[in-house]
């Protein structure tokens, strides 16, 4: 961290030179701009003469909406304005007040701001003899559009996902929450990337302490570039050395909106569809937005299923190792005979067998993500054949182990939050070591350590394991079981202490 | 990164390295290194040494879709001065470590049961590898090594076949019972009751039975069958109960789940009642200075088979059947009491336990000499039977009119 800041200070020396005021000479200003930006091919400078005054229109090609620049800047200046015969003296005021038919127009007097605005896709208008510039918002670049979510798919509920443009993302949230108290605090992080960041929350519902903490942590970030919200996450998360995520993220506006309604704070980063949400509790990673769209009973059952899958994904291979190498007496006789028969002729100990299969699966999974789509199906064929049939036929692994690995693999894909599957992936191997060393005893030791660790975590001041540890009776209605919406009277106490009431208990006529 | 994190990493590294070094821990055994024993036979030979027979399964033969002609189980037979010595000598014969935790059955030889089984039980009970859930049985008229080498049809593991048969016979016929080692030791140690054990014997030629060709016949020439019960006095066997006496014992102790009672009709033919539920209780008293006990049995049943002319619709028909069945049951139990008092002089019904509960003062005075006192106790049997249903046809199907 210290080294970083040193590097930053040497870098920023060039920035301070820019932080000077604009000069009154257009030529000198233009010289400075050209000097700062170099001979970039996408920098467009159009010098025009309006009412005998030299002016310059500057923008970056590709970041501006060319039609807007053409129609509302260039045409307004060059076609409409000259017909009004304006004196050079009042030209600036005239342009500012009457001539540019653009919604967002502002004045800038410093080079630093000027360049910043220019590089954000705004159009500069510099006029000779004026030590300030007009900046017209003409942002408009190609983006992906609002498309269906690819990483979090649902059966029922909105399919739309955030995209890479901050404004689109904030708009998606605004469209869902029309409350005037919805705040979108703006920030800019990254010395070079100057990435726009919005902190979204509902004033009066979100905890002030959390909002303050988010702002404080964001302000402390000293980094040259932010390309994805993961950069921010690593800087602001509570437990740096825990495999468990203490920040939730989603690319679905409905999931983020639901979080904001519960009093959480969303951090939207320009350039990525993944929006962060804090504070994040352990249980949040087991909840899908779809739980709230389906009927309450199936929502509850599916949550229980996810918890079962959590245990399977974490413990299944280690339990298999422990039972077959230490606790054969705990396996019912017919099952033991069947397992023993399968192990006949397998050359490796159960632990090595499990490691081989788990590693093979991890390799296939990683390859499946990286490979181009057309090749992906080839991988799945190789996986199915090599992992399943051939390995068994070659006598390298027992069929039971293939089943164990398969159920483990499938279970780890059940969680709605991908980042909760990651610690499980890693801890699974630790538990396999423990099982191979100490049997069930080792697994229990590991489990105790895991529970201690989880209970020690916090996310922005909220205990990670709440509402289980500490137990909050009121919040149990939306954790393991989901009450019907008319029964969810209050918002979670952990995140919305100030504005608890969600629905009137009498709103449901029975 | 601060110092405490480095420290933490250093510690974690040390611990993880230790984990690696510790693998291959003392108690870790792979499944394919184990010989899973399902049955153990123990007897004594003429020299007074223990003979131990272990039946080990051959897993790949049992759970397979491509069976070969190798047998599903193998037996190893060893002799030793003590049982444990014999077990240790097993390693010379068996290629794998014999694993006893899944054992289903212990078969004791008749010679051993006559000399006393307590030393054997001590070993089985003391060793940590044995579960307490296996059945203890006695081989009748057959050496244990031969008996455990019989290849059984239908059920591949002979020990499983025996255990399942004991359970089935106990559930559906009531002439035997499965005794686990806990119960056996408790019965031996309690002065108020003497133990019984289930007997197993071989039908057919015992030398042919250990060949796979035995099960290639539809009707296997050599089979294992569950016989009746053998009565013990302390830890020594004193004699076999026959079928009626075995059933009578189970009635008295309330261990009959389901069985049948057949009684002759008035003129000709028989009527069979299926017993579905029984409970029993023993009351003891010393009134009239004479120790006496009453065994009361309550049973419920259905009419199962009518092979005679009887009007089941008559108002007192069921009542009559009840009385008949009660008498049958009382006779069965009386036959058991008679043989236990006169022939075995062993309290296999647990009458002493009833005195212990009901007449503690009297029990104190006779406890040391109970075996002698037991002979003189007057025991009456009082059965109450309720026949509930007559089945799908209320009358005999060939009834006229």
PDB file of C-alpha atoms in Angstrom, chain A residues 121-353:
ATOM      1  CA  UNK A 121     -17.579  12.263 -23.995  1.00  0.00           C
ATOM      2  CA  UNK A 122     -18.676  15.859 -23.602  1.00  0.00           C
ATOM      3  CA  UNK A 123     -18.145  18.552 -26.183  1.00  0.00           C
ATOM      4  CA  UNK A 124     -16.103  21.650 -25.356  1.00  0.00           C
ATOM      5  CA  UNK A 125     -16.745  25.019 -26.824  1.00  0.00           C
ATOM      6  CA  UNK A 126     -13.887  27.458 -26.351  1.00  0.00           C
ATOM      7  CA  UNK A 127     -14.226  31.084 -27.360  1.00  0.00           C
ATOM      8  CA  UNK A 128     -11.412  33.513 -27.878  1.00  0.00           C
ATOM      9  CA  UNK A 129     -10.945  36.096 -25.134  1.00  0.00           C
ATOM     10  CA  UNK A 130     -12.883  34.034 -22.623  1.00  0.00           C
ATOM     11  CA  UNK A 131     -10.995  32.320 -19.809  1.00  0.00           C
ATOM     12  CA  UNK A 132     -13.706  29.671 -19.490  1.00  0.00           C
ATOM     13  CA  UNK A 133     -15.208  27.041 -21.696  1.00  0.00           C
ATOM     14  CA  UNK A 134     -18.722  25.784 -22.258  1.00  0.00           C
ATOM     15  CA  UNK A 135     -19.216  22.079 -21.894  1.00  0.00           C
ATOM     16  CA  UNK A 136     -22.175  20.434 -23.575  1.00  0.00           C
ATOM     17  CA  UNK A 137     -23.253  16.996 -22.576  1.00  0.00           C
ATOM     18  CA  UNK A 138     -23.206  15.025 -25.754  1.00  0.00           C
ATOM     19  CA  UNK A 139     -22.250  11.673 -24.370  1.00  0.00           C
ATOM     20  CA  UNK A 140     -23.310   8.888 -26.633  1.00  0.00           C
ATOM     21  CA  UNK A 141     -21.400   5.797 -27.430  1.00  0.00           C
ATOM     22  CA  UNK A 142     -22.187   2.304 -28.477  1.00  0.00           C
ATOM     23  CA  UNK A 143     -23.194   0.076 -25.615  1.00  0.00           C
ATOM     24  CA  UNK A 144     -24.556  -3.400 -25.417  1.00  0.00           C
ATOM     25  CA  UNK A 145     -28.086  -2.357 -24.655  1.00  0.00           C
ATOM     26  CA  UNK A 146     -30.113  -3.891 -21.868  1.00  0.00           C
ATOM     27  CA  UNK A 147     -29.998  -7.601 -22.489  1.00  0.00           C
ATOM     28  CA  UNK A 148     -31.041 -10.757 -20.752  1.00  0.00           C
ATOM     29  CA  UNK A 149     -28.884 -11.806 -17.842  1.00  0.00           C
ATOM     30  CA  UNK A 150     -26.478 -14.554 -18.797  1.00  0.00           C
ATOM     31  CA  UNK A 151     -24.934 -15.416 -15.454  1.00  0.00           C
ATOM     32  CA  UNK A 152     -28.081 -15.327 -13.312  1.00  0.00           C
ATOM     33  CA  UNK A 153     -30.990 -16.817 -15.158  1.00  0.00           C
ATOM     34  CA  UNK A 154     -34.474 -17.099 -13.720  1.00  0.00           C
ATOM     35  CA  UNK A 155     -37.671 -18.788 -14.745  1.00  0.00           C
ATOM     36  CA  UNK A 156     -39.990 -16.151 -13.414  1.00  0.00           C
ATOM     37  CA  UNK A 157     -39.290 -12.495 -13.020  1.00  0.00           C
ATOM     38  CA  UNK A 158     -37.506  -9.761 -14.936  1.00  0.00           C
ATOM     39  CA  UNK A 159     -34.860 -11.047 -17.303  1.00  0.00           C
ATOM     40  CA  UNK A 160     -33.109  -7.734 -17.897  1.00  0.00           C
ATOM     41  CA  UNK A 161     -29.579  -7.234 -16.678  1.00  0.00           C
ATOM     42  CA  UNK A 162     -27.363  -4.262 -16.051  1.00  0.00           C
ATOM     43  CA  UNK A 163     -24.948  -3.365 -18.801  1.00  0.00           C
ATOM     44  CA  UNK A 164     -21.606  -1.599 -18.915  1.00  0.00           C
ATOM     45  CA  UNK A 165     -22.938   1.973 -18.873  1.00  0.00           C
ATOM     46  CA  UNK A 166     -23.409   3.619 -15.513  1.00  0.00           C
ATOM     47  CA  UNK A 167     -26.250   5.874 -16.643  1.00  0.00           C
ATOM     48  CA  UNK A 168     -28.221   2.985 -18.046  1.00  0.00           C
ATOM     49  CA  UNK A 169     -27.724   1.107 -14.815  1.00  0.00           C
ATOM     50  CA  UNK A 170     -28.856   3.941 -12.587  1.00  0.00           C
ATOM     51  CA  UNK A 171     -31.851   4.401 -14.861  1.00  0.00           C
ATOM     52  CA  UNK A 172     -32.751   0.738 -14.497  1.00  0.00           C
ATOM     53  CA  UNK A 173     -32.805   1.224 -10.733  1.00  0.00           C
ATOM     54  CA  UNK A 174     -34.774   4.458 -10.902  1.00  0.00           C
ATOM     55  CA  UNK A 175     -37.360   2.779 -13.042  1.00  0.00           C
ATOM     56  CA  UNK A 176     -37.913   0.240 -10.314  1.00  0.00           C
ATOM     57  CA  UNK A 177     -37.812   2.592  -7.338  1.00  0.00           C
ATOM     58  CA  UNK A 178     -39.578   5.893  -7.879  1.00  0.00           C
ATOM     59  CA  UNK A 179     -39.078   6.995  -4.329  1.00  0.00           C
ATOM     60  CA  UNK A 180     -37.786  10.570  -4.143  1.00  0.00           C
ATOM     61  CA  UNK A 181     -35.443   9.456  -1.384  1.00  0.00           C
ATOM     62  CA  UNK A 182     -33.453   7.220  -3.717  1.00  0.00           C
ATOM     63  CA  UNK A 183     -30.022   8.782  -3.756  1.00  0.00           C
ATOM     64  CA  UNK A 184     -27.304   8.266  -6.318  1.00  0.00           C
ATOM     65  CA  UNK A 185     -24.141   9.770  -4.897  1.00  0.00           C
ATOM     66  CA  UNK A 186     -21.495  10.162  -7.579  1.00  0.00           C
ATOM     67  CA  UNK A 187     -17.811   9.418  -7.182  1.00  0.00           C
ATOM     68  CA  UNK A 188     -14.847   9.064  -9.413  1.00  0.00           C
ATOM     69  CA  UNK A 189     -12.172   6.485  -8.632  1.00  0.00           C
ATOM     70  CA  UNK A 190      -9.025   5.586 -10.497  1.00  0.00           C
ATOM     71  CA  UNK A 191      -6.334   8.129 -11.222  1.00  0.00           C
ATOM     72  CA  UNK A 192      -6.091   7.096 -14.853  1.00  0.00           C
ATOM     73  CA  UNK A 193      -9.421   5.515 -15.609  1.00  0.00           C
ATOM     74  CA  UNK A 194     -11.412   8.177 -13.733  1.00  0.00           C
ATOM     75  CA  UNK A 195     -14.194   5.639 -13.422  1.00  0.00           C
ATOM     76  CA  UNK A 196     -17.622   6.918 -12.499  1.00  0.00           C
ATOM     77  CA  UNK A 197     -19.162   5.287  -9.501  1.00  0.00           C
ATOM     78  CA  UNK A 198     -22.630   5.748  -8.074  1.00  0.00           C
ATOM     79  CA  UNK A 199     -23.593   4.903  -4.518  1.00  0.00           C
ATOM     80  CA  UNK A 200     -27.300   4.170  -4.476  1.00  0.00           C
ATOM     81  CA  UNK A 201     -29.454   3.943  -1.367  1.00  0.00           C
ATOM     82  CA  UNK A 202     -32.721   5.178   0.060  1.00  0.00           C
ATOM     83  CA  UNK A 203     -32.222   8.030   2.419  1.00  0.00           C
ATOM     84  CA  UNK A 204     -34.035   7.379   5.662  1.00  0.00           C
ATOM     85  CA  UNK A 205     -34.044   3.627   5.231  1.00  0.00           C
ATOM     86  CA  UNK A 206     -30.409   2.747   4.850  1.00  0.00           C
ATOM     87  CA  UNK A 207     -28.321   3.065   7.982  1.00  0.00           C
ATOM     88  CA  UNK A 208     -26.442   6.362   8.091  1.00  0.00           C
ATOM     89  CA  UNK A 209     -23.438   4.622   9.563  1.00  0.00           C
ATOM     90  CA  UNK A 210     -23.274   2.223   6.626  1.00  0.00           C
ATOM     91  CA  UNK A 211     -23.600   5.009   4.071  1.00  0.00           C
ATOM     92  CA  UNK A 212     -20.876   6.957   5.823  1.00  0.00           C
ATOM     93  CA  UNK A 213     -18.670   3.895   5.991  1.00  0.00           C
ATOM     94  CA  UNK A 214     -19.160   3.154   2.299  1.00  0.00           C
ATOM     95  CA  UNK A 215     -18.222   6.698   1.393  1.00  0.00           C
ATOM     96  CA  UNK A 216     -15.239   6.665   3.697  1.00  0.00           C
ATOM     97  CA  UNK A 217     -13.932   3.400   2.330  1.00  0.00           C
ATOM     98  CA  UNK A 218     -14.478   4.456  -1.273  1.00  0.00           C
ATOM     99  CA  UNK A 219     -12.683   7.738  -0.653  1.00  0.00           C
ATOM    100  CA  UNK A 220      -9.662   5.914   0.677  1.00  0.00           C
ATOM    101  CA  UNK A 221      -9.171   3.899  -2.483  1.00  0.00           C
ATOM    102  CA  UNK A 222      -5.986   4.912  -4.228  1.00  0.00           C
ATOM    103  CA  UNK A 223      -5.681   3.034  -7.472  1.00  0.00           C
ATOM    104  CA  UNK A 224      -4.749   3.881 -11.028  1.00  0.00           C
ATOM    105  CA  UNK A 225      -7.559   2.036 -12.690  1.00  0.00           C
ATOM    106  CA  UNK A 226     -10.931   0.484 -11.961  1.00  0.00           C
ATOM    107  CA  UNK A 227     -12.050  -1.831 -14.712  1.00  0.00           C
ATOM    108  CA  UNK A 228     -14.576  -3.870 -12.809  1.00  0.00           C
ATOM    109  CA  UNK A 229     -16.390  -3.706  -9.511  1.00  0.00           C
ATOM    110  CA  UNK A 230     -14.095  -6.475  -8.252  1.00  0.00           C
ATOM    111  CA  UNK A 231     -11.346  -3.830  -7.909  1.00  0.00           C
ATOM    112  CA  UNK A 232     -13.570  -1.855  -5.575  1.00  0.00           C
ATOM    113  CA  UNK A 233     -14.755  -4.957  -3.749  1.00  0.00           C
ATOM    114  CA  UNK A 234     -11.240  -5.969  -2.758  1.00  0.00           C
ATOM    115  CA  UNK A 235     -10.531  -2.520  -1.411  1.00  0.00           C
ATOM    116  CA  UNK A 236     -13.655  -2.108   0.661  1.00  0.00           C
ATOM    117  CA  UNK A 237     -14.461  -5.632   1.857  1.00  0.00           C
ATOM    118  CA  UNK A 238     -14.189  -6.288   5.577  1.00  0.00           C
ATOM    119  CA  UNK A 239     -12.314  -9.573   5.742  1.00  0.00           C
ATOM    120  CA  UNK A 240      -9.374  -9.463   3.400  1.00  0.00           C
ATOM    121  CA  UNK A 241      -8.180 -12.942   4.270  1.00  0.00           C
ATOM    122  CA  UNK A 242     -11.434 -14.843   4.302  1.00  0.00           C
ATOM    123  CA  UNK A 243     -12.521 -17.038   1.448  1.00  0.00           C
ATOM    124  CA  UNK A 244     -16.082 -15.947   2.089  1.00  0.00           C
ATOM    125  CA  UNK A 245     -17.488 -12.954   0.245  1.00  0.00           C
ATOM    126  CA  UNK A 246     -18.687 -10.137   2.470  1.00  0.00           C
ATOM    127  CA  UNK A 247     -20.024  -8.128  -0.440  1.00  0.00           C
ATOM    128  CA  UNK A 248     -22.896  -9.299  -2.558  1.00  0.00           C
ATOM    129  CA  UNK A 249     -23.011  -8.594  -6.250  1.00  0.00           C
ATOM    130  CA  UNK A 250     -25.576  -9.123  -8.919  1.00  0.00           C
ATOM    131  CA  UNK A 251     -26.198  -8.078 -12.464  1.00  0.00           C
ATOM    132  CA  UNK A 252     -29.944  -8.131 -12.022  1.00  0.00           C
ATOM    133  CA  UNK A 253     -31.595  -4.789 -11.332  1.00  0.00           C
ATOM    134  CA  UNK A 254     -34.448  -6.430  -9.450  1.00  0.00           C
ATOM    135  CA  UNK A 255     -32.050  -8.112  -7.021  1.00  0.00           C
ATOM    136  CA  UNK A 256     -30.196  -4.859  -6.392  1.00  0.00           C
ATOM    137  CA  UNK A 257     -33.448  -2.907  -6.074  1.00  0.00           C
ATOM    138  CA  UNK A 258     -34.697  -5.417  -3.520  1.00  0.00           C
ATOM    139  CA  UNK A 259     -31.492  -4.909  -1.570  1.00  0.00           C
ATOM    140  CA  UNK A 260     -31.849  -1.158  -1.674  1.00  0.00           C
ATOM    141  CA  UNK A 261     -35.439  -1.473  -0.436  1.00  0.00           C
ATOM    142  CA  UNK A 262     -34.127  -3.498   2.504  1.00  0.00           C
ATOM    143  CA  UNK A 263     -31.851  -0.623   3.386  1.00  0.00           C
ATOM    144  CA  UNK A 264     -28.690  -1.852   1.739  1.00  0.00           C
ATOM    145  CA  UNK A 265     -26.324   0.322  -0.227  1.00  0.00           C
ATOM    146  CA  UNK A 266     -25.538  -0.423  -3.863  1.00  0.00           C
ATOM    147  CA  UNK A 267     -22.280   0.558  -5.500  1.00  0.00           C
ATOM    148  CA  UNK A 268     -22.571   0.866  -9.266  1.00  0.00           C
ATOM    149  CA  UNK A 269     -19.330   0.987 -11.179  1.00  0.00           C
ATOM    150  CA  UNK A 270     -19.150   2.266 -14.728  1.00  0.00           C
ATOM    151  CA  UNK A 271     -17.904  -0.324 -17.151  1.00  0.00           C
ATOM    152  CA  UNK A 272     -19.331  -3.422 -15.513  1.00  0.00           C
ATOM    153  CA  UNK A 273     -22.777  -4.933 -15.191  1.00  0.00           C
ATOM    154  CA  UNK A 274     -21.978  -6.309 -11.752  1.00  0.00           C
ATOM    155  CA  UNK A 275     -23.329  -4.015  -9.059  1.00  0.00           C
ATOM    156  CA  UNK A 276     -22.108  -4.395  -5.481  1.00  0.00           C
ATOM    157  CA  UNK A 277     -24.460  -4.493  -2.524  1.00  0.00           C
ATOM    158  CA  UNK A 278     -23.493  -4.004   1.123  1.00  0.00           C
ATOM    159  CA  UNK A 279     -23.847  -5.076   3.890  1.00  0.00           C
ATOM    160  CA  UNK A 280     -24.006  -8.695   2.733  1.00  0.00           C
ATOM    161  CA  UNK A 281     -24.954 -11.459   5.141  1.00  0.00           C
ATOM    162  CA  UNK A 282     -24.149 -15.125   4.782  1.00  0.00           C
ATOM    163  CA  UNK A 283     -27.794 -15.934   4.122  1.00  0.00           C
ATOM    164  CA  UNK A 284     -28.071 -13.407   1.296  1.00  0.00           C
ATOM    165  CA  UNK A 285     -25.963 -15.645  -0.883  1.00  0.00           C
ATOM    166  CA  UNK A 286     -28.530 -18.399  -0.566  1.00  0.00           C
ATOM    167  CA  UNK A 287     -31.432 -16.230  -1.602  1.00  0.00           C
ATOM    168  CA  UNK A 288     -32.452 -15.731  -5.173  1.00  0.00           C
ATOM    169  CA  UNK A 289     -34.714 -12.941  -6.345  1.00  0.00           C
ATOM    170  CA  UNK A 290     -36.910 -15.673  -7.731  1.00  0.00           C
ATOM    171  CA  UNK A 291     -37.672 -16.856  -4.202  1.00  0.00           C
ATOM    172  CA  UNK A 292     -39.863 -13.786  -3.921  1.00  0.00           C
ATOM    173  CA  UNK A 293     -41.587 -14.214  -7.262  1.00  0.00           C
ATOM    174  CA  UNK A 294     -42.596 -17.822  -6.815  1.00  0.00           C
ATOM    175  CA  UNK A 295     -45.097 -18.845  -4.200  1.00  0.00           C
ATOM    176  CA  UNK A 296     -43.841 -18.712  -0.625  1.00  0.00           C
ATOM    177  CA  UNK A 297     -44.012 -22.469  -0.030  1.00  0.00           C
ATOM    178  CA  UNK A 298     -41.798 -23.430  -2.940  1.00  0.00           C
ATOM    179  CA  UNK A 299     -39.555 -20.481  -2.153  1.00  0.00           C
ATOM    180  CA  UNK A 300     -39.028 -21.917   1.311  1.00  0.00           C
ATOM    181  CA  UNK A 301     -38.411 -25.443   0.098  1.00  0.00           C
ATOM    182  CA  UNK A 302     -35.900 -24.299  -2.478  1.00  0.00           C
ATOM    183  CA  UNK A 303     -34.003 -22.380   0.173  1.00  0.00           C
ATOM    184  CA  UNK A 304     -33.784 -25.547   2.236  1.00  0.00           C
ATOM    185  CA  UNK A 305     -32.638 -27.414  -0.846  1.00  0.00           C
ATOM    186  CA  UNK A 306     -29.855 -24.883  -1.325  1.00  0.00           C
ATOM    187  CA  UNK A 307     -28.734 -25.418   2.251  1.00  0.00           C
ATOM    188  CA  UNK A 308     -28.629 -29.168   1.667  1.00  0.00           C
ATOM    189  CA  UNK A 309     -26.644 -28.565  -1.505  1.00  0.00           C
ATOM    190  CA  UNK A 310     -24.262 -26.343   0.445  1.00  0.00           C
ATOM    191  CA  UNK A 311     -23.516 -29.248   2.767  1.00  0.00           C
ATOM    192  CA  UNK A 312     -23.197 -31.703  -0.100  1.00  0.00           C
ATOM    193  CA  UNK A 313     -20.886 -29.466  -2.084  1.00  0.00           C
ATOM    194  CA  UNK A 314     -18.729 -28.814   0.945  1.00  0.00           C
ATOM    195  CA  UNK A 315     -18.660 -32.201   2.664  1.00  0.00           C
ATOM    196  CA  UNK A 316     -19.617 -34.990   0.285  1.00  0.00           C
ATOM    197  CA  UNK A 317     -16.133 -36.014  -0.931  1.00  0.00           C
ATOM    198  CA  UNK A 318     -14.625 -35.652   2.529  1.00  0.00           C
ATOM    199  CA  UNK A 319     -17.423 -37.665   4.126  1.00  0.00           C
ATOM    200  CA  UNK A 320     -16.941 -40.353   1.515  1.00  0.00           C
ATOM    201  CA  UNK A 321     -13.228 -40.485   2.293  1.00  0.00           C
ATOM    202  CA  UNK A 322     -13.809 -40.498   6.043  1.00  0.00           C
ATOM    203  CA  UNK A 323     -16.419 -43.229   5.937  1.00  0.00           C
ATOM    204  CA  UNK A 324     -14.600 -45.531   3.566  1.00  0.00           C
ATOM    205  CA  UNK A 325     -11.156 -45.241   5.126  1.00  0.00           C
ATOM    206  CA  UNK A 326     -11.893 -44.749   8.828  1.00  0.00           C
ATOM    207  CA  UNK A 327     -15.450 -45.590   9.710  1.00  0.00           C
ATOM    208  CA  UNK A 328     -16.401 -48.661   7.739  1.00  0.00           C
ATOM    209  CA  UNK A 329     -18.547 -49.746  10.650  1.00  0.00           C
ATOM    210  CA  UNK A 330     -20.848 -46.784  10.049  1.00  0.00           C
ATOM    211  CA  UNK A 331     -21.765 -47.875   6.548  1.00  0.00           C
ATOM    212  CA  UNK A 332     -24.722 -50.278   6.299  1.00  0.00           C
ATOM    213  CA  UNK A 333     -23.458 -53.737   5.353  1.00  0.00           C
ATOM    214  CA  UNK A 334     -24.996 -54.013   1.865  1.00  0.00           C
ATOM    215  CA  UNK A 335     -23.666 -50.575   0.919  1.00  0.00           C
ATOM    216  CA  UNK A 336     -20.249 -51.407   2.318  1.00  0.00           C
ATOM    217  CA  UNK A 337     -20.102 -54.594   0.276  1.00  0.00           C
ATOM    218  CA  UNK A 338     -21.069 -52.712  -2.841  1.00  0.00           C
ATOM    219  CA  UNK A 339     -18.467 -49.995  -2.184  1.00  0.00           C
ATOM    220  CA  UNK A 340     -15.816 -52.565  -1.369  1.00  0.00           C
ATOM    221  CA  UNK A 341     -16.558 -54.412  -4.594  1.00  0.00           C
ATOM    222  CA  UNK A 342     -16.139 -51.199  -6.558  1.00  0.00           C
ATOM    223  CA  UNK A 343     -12.841 -50.475  -4.902  1.00  0.00           C
ATOM    224  CA  UNK A 344     -11.392 -53.856  -5.799  1.00  0.00           C
ATOM    225  CA  UNK A 345      -8.535 -53.220  -8.170  1.00  0.00           C
ATOM    226  CA  UNK A 346      -8.509 -49.436  -7.856  1.00  0.00           C
ATOM    227  CA  UNK A 347      -4.822 -48.597  -7.512  1.00  0.00           C
ATOM    228  CA  UNK A 348      -5.123 -45.381  -5.463  1.00  0.00           C
ATOM    229  CA  UNK A 349      -6.208 -44.716  -1.900  1.00  0.00           C
ATOM    230  CA  UNK A 350      -9.657 -43.184  -1.666  1.00  0.00           C
ATOM    231  CA  UNK A 351      -8.160 -39.764  -0.925  1.00  0.00           C
ATOM    232  CA  UNK A 352      -5.951 -39.740  -4.015  1.00  0.00           C
ATOM    233  CA  UNK A 353      -8.849 -41.061  -6.043  1.00  0.00           C
TER     234      UNK A 353
END
